[in-house]
Short mmCIF file of C-alpha atoms in Angstrom, two decimals:
data_model
loop_
_atom_site.label_atom_id
_atom_site.label_comp_id
_atom_site.label_asym_id
_atom_site.label_seq_id
_atom_site.Cartn_x
_atom_site.Cartn_y
_atom_site.Cartn_z
CA MET A 1 36.00 45.59 92.52
CA GLU A 2 35.00 46.48 88.96
CA LYS A 3 36.59 49.91 89.28
CA LEU A 4 39.80 48.86 91.02
CA PHE A 5 40.68 45.25 90.26
CA LYS A 6 43.29 44.66 87.55
CA VAL A 7 44.39 41.28 86.21
CA TYR A 8 47.50 40.71 84.15
CA VAL A 9 47.41 37.70 81.83
CA TYR A 10 50.86 36.39 80.97
CA GLU A 11 51.24 36.38 77.19
CA GLU A 12 53.86 33.62 77.19
CA GLY A 13 52.76 30.16 76.06
CA GLU A 14 51.24 28.91 72.83
CA PRO A 15 47.75 27.55 72.19
CA PRO A 16 46.23 25.05 72.61
CA VAL A 17 47.88 24.27 75.96
CA PHE A 18 47.96 27.98 76.85
CA HIS A 19 45.38 30.71 76.16
CA ASP A 20 42.80 28.08 75.12
CA GLY A 21 40.39 25.67 76.74
CA PRO A 22 37.25 23.57 76.23
CA CYS A 23 34.04 25.55 75.80
CA ARG A 24 31.54 22.71 75.28
CA SER A 25 32.15 19.90 77.74
CA ILE A 26 31.98 18.99 81.39
CA TYR A 27 35.13 21.13 81.75
CA SER A 28 33.65 24.20 80.06
CA SER A 29 34.16 26.35 83.18
CA GLU A 30 37.87 26.21 82.40
CA GLY A 31 37.67 27.16 78.73
CA ARG A 32 34.97 29.79 79.15
CA PHE A 33 36.94 31.65 81.80
CA ILE A 34 40.16 31.56 79.78
CA PHE A 35 38.33 32.84 76.70
CA ALA A 36 36.51 35.57 78.64
CA MET A 37 39.75 36.66 80.32
CA GLU A 38 41.49 36.87 76.94
CA MET A 39 38.68 39.13 75.70
CA GLU A 40 38.34 41.17 78.91
CA ASN A 41 39.09 44.89 78.67
CA ARG A 42 37.78 46.47 81.85
CA MET A 43 39.56 44.43 84.52
CA ARG A 44 42.46 43.17 82.43
CA THR A 45 45.58 45.31 82.24
CA ARG A 46 48.42 45.05 79.74
CA ASP A 47 50.76 46.71 82.23
CA PRO A 48 51.95 44.23 84.88
CA GLU A 49 52.96 47.10 87.16
CA LEU A 50 49.27 47.96 87.54
CA ALA A 51 48.13 44.39 88.23
CA HIS A 52 46.72 43.13 91.52
CA VAL A 53 46.88 39.52 90.38
CA PHE A 54 48.60 37.57 87.60
CA PHE A 55 46.80 34.83 85.68
CA LEU A 56 48.66 31.71 84.54
CA PRO A 57 46.61 30.94 81.38
CA PHE A 58 47.22 27.20 80.99
CA SER A 59 44.53 24.56 80.52
CA VAL A 60 44.93 21.23 82.28
CA VAL A 61 42.26 19.80 79.97
CA LYS A 62 44.33 20.75 76.94
CA MET A 63 47.47 19.41 78.62
CA VAL A 64 45.76 16.05 79.06
CA LYS A 65 44.69 16.06 75.44
CA MET A 66 47.98 17.21 73.93
CA ILE A 67 50.69 15.98 76.32
CA TYR A 68 49.39 13.04 78.33
CA GLU A 69 50.02 9.59 76.90
CA PRO A 70 46.65 7.75 77.11
CA ASN A 71 46.55 4.90 79.63
CA SER A 72 50.13 5.63 80.72
CA HIS A 73 49.09 6.83 84.21
CA ASP A 74 52.11 9.14 83.95
CA MET A 75 51.18 12.74 84.75
CA GLU A 76 54.78 13.85 85.15
CA PRO A 77 54.92 15.45 81.64
CA LEU A 78 52.02 17.72 82.65
CA ARG A 79 53.74 18.75 85.86
CA ARG A 80 57.01 19.31 84.01
CA THR A 81 55.28 21.54 81.46
CA LEU A 82 53.85 23.73 84.22
CA SER A 83 57.11 23.79 86.16
CA ASP A 84 59.02 24.90 83.05
CA TYR A 85 56.40 27.59 82.38
CA ILE A 86 56.76 29.06 85.87
CA ASP A 87 60.56 28.96 85.50
CA VAL A 88 60.24 31.05 82.33
CA LEU A 89 57.96 33.60 84.00
CA SER A 90 60.02 33.86 87.17
CA THR A 91 63.19 34.42 85.13
CA LYS A 92 61.68 36.99 82.77
CA TYR A 93 59.58 38.94 85.31
CA PRO A 94 60.05 39.93 88.98
CA TYR A 95 56.43 39.35 90.01
CA TRP A 96 56.41 35.64 90.84
CA ASN A 97 59.55 35.84 92.95
CA ARG A 98 58.54 38.92 94.93
CA SER A 99 55.44 37.19 96.32
CA LEU A 100 56.46 33.53 95.85
CA GLY A 101 53.34 33.21 93.72
CA ALA A 102 50.89 34.54 96.30
CA ASP A 103 49.41 37.16 93.92
CA HIS A 104 49.15 34.68 91.04
CA PHE A 105 46.26 32.39 90.20
CA MET A 106 45.59 29.32 88.09
CA LEU A 107 42.23 27.89 87.08
CA SER A 108 41.32 24.29 86.32
CA CYS A 109 38.14 22.26 86.14
CA HIS A 110 39.90 18.97 85.36
CA ASP A 111 40.06 16.34 88.10
CA TRP A 112 43.84 16.42 87.84
CA GLY A 113 44.09 20.18 88.42
CA PRO A 114 45.14 19.88 92.09
CA TYR A 115 47.79 17.29 91.27
CA VAL A 116 49.22 19.27 88.36
CA SER A 117 49.40 22.34 90.61
CA SER A 118 51.81 20.45 92.86
CA ALA A 119 54.44 20.83 90.10
CA ASP A 120 55.58 23.91 92.00
CA GLY A 121 55.49 24.05 95.78
CA HIS A 122 54.72 27.78 95.84
CA LEU A 123 51.89 27.37 93.33
CA PHE A 124 50.33 24.66 95.49
CA SER A 125 50.86 26.36 98.85
CA ASN A 126 50.82 30.10 98.10
CA SER A 127 48.99 30.83 94.85
CA ILE A 128 45.25 31.17 94.44
CA ARG A 129 44.10 27.90 92.87
CA VAL A 130 40.67 28.14 91.25
CA LEU A 131 39.51 24.52 91.13
CA CYS A 132 36.37 22.52 90.42
CA ASN A 133 37.95 19.73 92.46
CA ALA A 134 37.71 21.76 95.66
CA ASN A 135 38.51 18.90 98.01
CA THR A 136 39.84 19.86 101.44
CA SER A 137 41.14 16.32 101.95
CA GLU A 138 43.45 16.85 98.95
CA GLY A 139 44.90 20.18 100.06
CA PHE A 140 42.23 22.65 98.95
CA ASN A 141 42.53 25.64 101.27
CA PRO A 142 39.35 27.79 101.35
CA SER A 143 41.23 30.77 102.79
CA LYS A 144 43.34 31.14 99.63
CA ASP A 145 41.81 28.82 96.99
CA VAL A 146 38.58 29.33 95.05
CA SER A 147 35.91 26.69 94.38
CA LEU A 148 34.98 26.78 90.68
CA PRO A 149 31.47 25.69 89.63
CA GLU A 150 31.51 22.67 87.32
CA ILE A 151 29.24 23.54 84.38
CA ASN A 152 28.57 21.02 81.62
CA LEU A 153 27.81 23.09 78.54
CA ARG A 154 26.87 21.06 75.49
CA THR A 155 25.88 24.07 73.40
CA ASP A 156 26.23 27.85 73.40
CA ILE A 157 22.45 28.17 73.80
CA VAL A 158 21.34 27.33 77.35
CA ASP A 159 17.81 28.74 77.27
CA ASN A 160 16.26 25.26 77.17
CA GLN A 161 18.29 24.33 80.26
CA VAL A 162 17.02 27.24 82.37
CA GLY A 163 13.79 27.60 84.32
CA GLY A 164 11.24 25.21 85.75
CA PRO A 165 7.79 24.89 87.29
CA SER A 166 6.66 25.74 90.80
CA ALA A 167 6.71 23.28 93.68
CA SER A 168 3.09 22.22 93.11
CA ARG A 169 4.01 20.90 89.67
CA ARG A 170 6.94 18.81 90.89
CA PRO A 171 5.50 15.41 91.94
CA ILE A 172 8.88 13.68 92.47
CA LEU A 173 10.52 14.25 95.85
CA ALA A 174 14.11 13.54 94.74
CA PHE A 175 15.89 12.42 91.56
CA PHE A 176 19.28 11.18 90.41
CA ALA A 177 20.47 9.39 87.30
CA GLY A 178 24.15 8.84 86.60
CA GLY A 179 27.09 6.49 86.39
CA ASP A 180 28.06 4.16 89.21
CA HIS A 181 31.54 5.48 89.91
CA GLY A 182 33.49 7.07 92.71
CA PRO A 183 33.08 6.32 96.41
CA VAL A 184 29.67 7.96 96.96
CA ARG A 185 27.39 6.92 94.10
CA PRO A 186 27.60 3.15 94.72
CA LEU A 187 26.24 3.78 98.23
CA LEU A 188 23.43 5.96 96.86
CA LEU A 189 22.50 3.36 94.23
CA ARG A 190 22.65 0.47 96.68
CA HIS A 191 20.28 2.16 99.12
CA TRP A 192 17.84 3.80 96.70
CA LYS A 193 18.05 2.43 93.14
CA GLY A 194 14.56 1.31 92.10
CA LYS A 195 13.33 1.12 95.69
CA ASP A 196 11.10 4.17 96.16
CA ALA A 197 8.84 6.10 93.79
CA ASP A 198 9.47 9.30 95.74
CA VAL A 199 13.26 9.00 95.60
CA GLN A 200 13.93 8.09 91.97
CA VAL A 201 17.52 6.91 91.70
CA SER A 202 18.92 5.07 88.69
CA GLU A 203 22.07 4.68 86.61
CA TYR A 204 20.41 5.22 83.26
CA LEU A 205 17.04 6.58 82.25
CA PRO A 206 14.83 4.54 79.90
CA ARG A 207 15.07 5.37 76.21
CA GLY A 208 12.97 8.40 75.36
CA VAL A 209 12.89 9.81 78.90
CA SER A 210 14.33 13.33 79.11
CA TYR A 211 16.84 13.89 81.90
CA ILE A 212 16.07 17.62 81.97
CA ASN A 213 12.31 17.03 82.08
CA VAL A 214 12.62 14.66 85.03
CA MET A 215 14.72 17.26 86.86
CA ARG A 216 11.98 19.80 86.18
CA ARG A 217 9.44 17.41 87.74
CA SER A 218 11.56 16.93 90.87
CA LYS A 219 11.58 19.02 94.03
CA PHE A 220 15.13 18.02 94.99
CA CYS A 221 17.93 17.06 92.63
CA LEU A 222 20.54 14.77 94.15
CA CYS A 223 24.13 15.81 93.43
CA PRO A 224 26.46 13.07 94.69
CA SER A 225 30.20 13.31 94.21
CA GLY A 226 31.67 11.16 91.45
CA TYR A 227 35.32 10.35 91.02
CA GLU A 228 35.97 13.77 92.55
CA VAL A 229 33.95 15.97 94.88
CA ALA A 230 32.43 18.40 92.36
CA SER A 231 29.35 17.59 90.29
CA PRO A 232 27.87 19.48 87.31
CA ARG A 233 24.44 18.51 88.65
CA VAL A 234 24.65 21.30 91.23
CA VAL A 235 24.54 23.98 88.53
CA GLU A 236 22.10 21.94 86.39
CA ALA A 237 19.73 21.86 89.37
CA ILE A 238 20.08 25.60 89.95
CA TYR A 239 19.41 26.30 86.26
CA LEU A 240 16.21 24.21 86.40
CA GLU A 241 15.05 25.64 89.77
CA CYS A 242 15.38 22.25 91.46
CA VAL A 243 16.77 22.51 94.99
CA PRO A 244 20.21 20.86 94.92
CA VAL A 245 21.07 18.17 97.45
CA VAL A 246 24.85 18.00 97.75
CA ILE A 247 25.96 14.53 98.85
CA GLY A 248 29.61 14.24 99.72
CA ASP A 249 32.20 15.17 102.29
CA ASP A 250 35.16 17.58 102.05
CA TYR A 251 33.64 19.63 99.18
CA VAL A 252 33.82 23.42 99.46
CA LEU A 253 30.85 24.84 97.58
CA PRO A 254 31.42 27.65 95.04
CA PHE A 255 31.17 31.28 96.15
CA SER A 256 30.58 30.32 99.78
CA ASP A 257 32.06 33.69 100.82
CA VAL A 258 28.93 35.49 99.66
CA LEU A 259 26.26 32.85 99.01
CA ASN A 260 24.34 31.30 101.90
CA TRP A 261 24.12 27.74 100.56
CA PRO A 262 21.96 26.35 103.40
CA ALA A 263 19.26 28.84 102.36
CA PHE A 264 18.80 27.29 98.92
CA SER A 265 20.29 23.80 99.10
CA VAL A 266 20.54 20.74 101.32
CA ARG A 267 23.83 19.22 102.41
CA VAL A 268 23.78 15.50 103.20
CA ALA A 269 26.76 13.63 104.61
CA VAL A 270 27.67 10.33 102.98
CA ALA A 271 26.85 8.55 106.22
CA ASP A 272 23.28 9.91 106.01
CA ILE A 273 22.47 8.48 102.57
CA PRO A 274 20.11 5.86 104.13
CA ASN A 275 18.15 8.73 105.73
CA LEU A 276 17.74 10.77 102.51
CA LYS A 277 13.96 10.50 102.30
CA THR A 278 13.48 11.35 105.96
CA ILE A 279 15.75 14.39 105.66
CA LEU A 280 14.05 15.76 102.52
CA ALA A 281 10.51 14.95 103.62
CA ALA A 282 11.15 16.99 106.76
CA VAL A 283 11.39 20.16 104.65
CA SER A 284 7.96 21.77 104.97
CA PRO A 285 6.10 23.01 101.85
CA ARG A 286 6.51 26.61 102.98
CA GLN A 287 10.24 26.13 103.59
CA TYR A 288 10.66 24.45 100.22
CA ILE A 289 8.95 27.32 98.39
CA ARG A 290 11.37 29.75 100.04
CA MET A 291 14.34 27.61 99.07
CA GLN A 292 13.20 27.30 95.47
CA ARG A 293 12.73 31.06 95.20
CA ARG A 294 16.26 31.54 96.47
CA VAL A 295 17.53 29.06 93.87
CA ARG A 296 15.93 31.25 91.22
CA THR A 297 17.54 34.33 92.80
CA VAL A 298 21.10 32.95 92.88
CA ARG A 299 20.89 31.43 89.40
CA ARG A 300 22.31 34.53 87.72
CA HIS A 301 25.56 33.99 89.61
CA PHE A 302 26.06 30.67 87.78
CA MET A 303 25.04 31.81 84.31
CA VAL A 304 27.59 31.71 81.49
CA ASN A 305 27.20 34.73 79.21
CA GLY A 306 29.04 35.80 76.11
CA PRO A 307 30.18 38.45 76.61
CA PRO A 308 30.08 38.27 80.44
CA ARG A 309 27.50 40.31 82.33
CA ARG A 310 27.62 41.79 85.82
CA PHE A 311 27.10 39.27 88.64
CA ASP A 312 27.39 36.22 86.32
CA VAL A 313 29.75 33.30 86.89
CA PHE A 314 32.75 35.06 85.29
CA HIS A 315 32.40 38.04 87.62
CA MET A 316 31.74 35.79 90.62
CA ILE A 317 34.99 33.93 89.96
CA LEU A 318 36.91 37.20 89.72
CA HIS A 319 35.22 38.45 92.89
CA SER A 320 36.32 35.33 94.75
CA ILE A 321 39.88 35.87 93.52
CA TRP A 322 39.68 39.54 94.52
CA LEU A 323 38.64 38.62 98.08
CA ARG A 324 41.63 36.32 98.45
CA ARG A 325 44.00 38.87 96.95
CA LEU A 326 42.93 41.28 99.70
CA ASN A 327 44.59 38.89 102.16
CA VAL A 328 47.97 39.11 100.40
CA ARG A 329 50.40 41.77 101.55
CA LEU A 330 53.38 42.53 99.29
CA HIS A 331 56.49 44.28 100.56
CA GLY A 332 56.40 47.90 99.47
CA GLN A 333 52.78 47.69 98.22
CA ASP A 334 49.26 48.09 99.54
#
């Protein structure tokens, strides 16, 4: 891929809605990729005739900030902005029309990314949509779309958020702390909040208690869906070598084409929330040690580096796009 793959980034569009994105927030996956793609030299081409895929460099997060009227519940201006942008590109260049968008991709970590993508029927149905909100019940198609890891970066320095002790120094079986929102978390809180010392579930930690330190003391880190299916806790757990427990239905996990998630994580259906302790306690010490070692092994694929390094999250995203581009046949090409 590194030798062959070429990405063309459309130069049309003005910052901050285009060619810009958040780099320190729960949506940092969006901004970091846009920034890295703007700086990329090896796999980015300035000649669209050489491109395998075409990147639409808009940021839904920036659209929400700059275009959306707060509390209006009207997302039509965002959709109209994207529709107008595609109209400009399809009029100026031949590339969108020749494939009906199938060799184009967008990327969004905002919850509204899938909805905004419906501004154009070909973008929604044909294009490669790289989304944190990878929800199959809302039209996410794993055969052409890419699940984007949700990474909450609060700072450029992540060293203090990486690494953790061995299994023998993790006395807590399972841990979760977070807001009571969405369809899944209320069920988790109702069944487990304050009820079991082994399964420590709460909305808020006491003052002075470090969230990261508790994760480092836990064998399993619970990652329930919130308002949408993705959770930044999955990557937080991987960073801290805590085996992630993904709780939620319809979520396509990132990089599932190449990563064997059952080898280093646990998937629990919403209906099985009452059985959480039984499910996790059934993992033998030897099996857990293997899983934790695999978490440590796959961690590099979720790391954000500046500039990007081989096998990190930037390259994994491009690799996922590359795999889907291989399924696209253009008339007169390939």
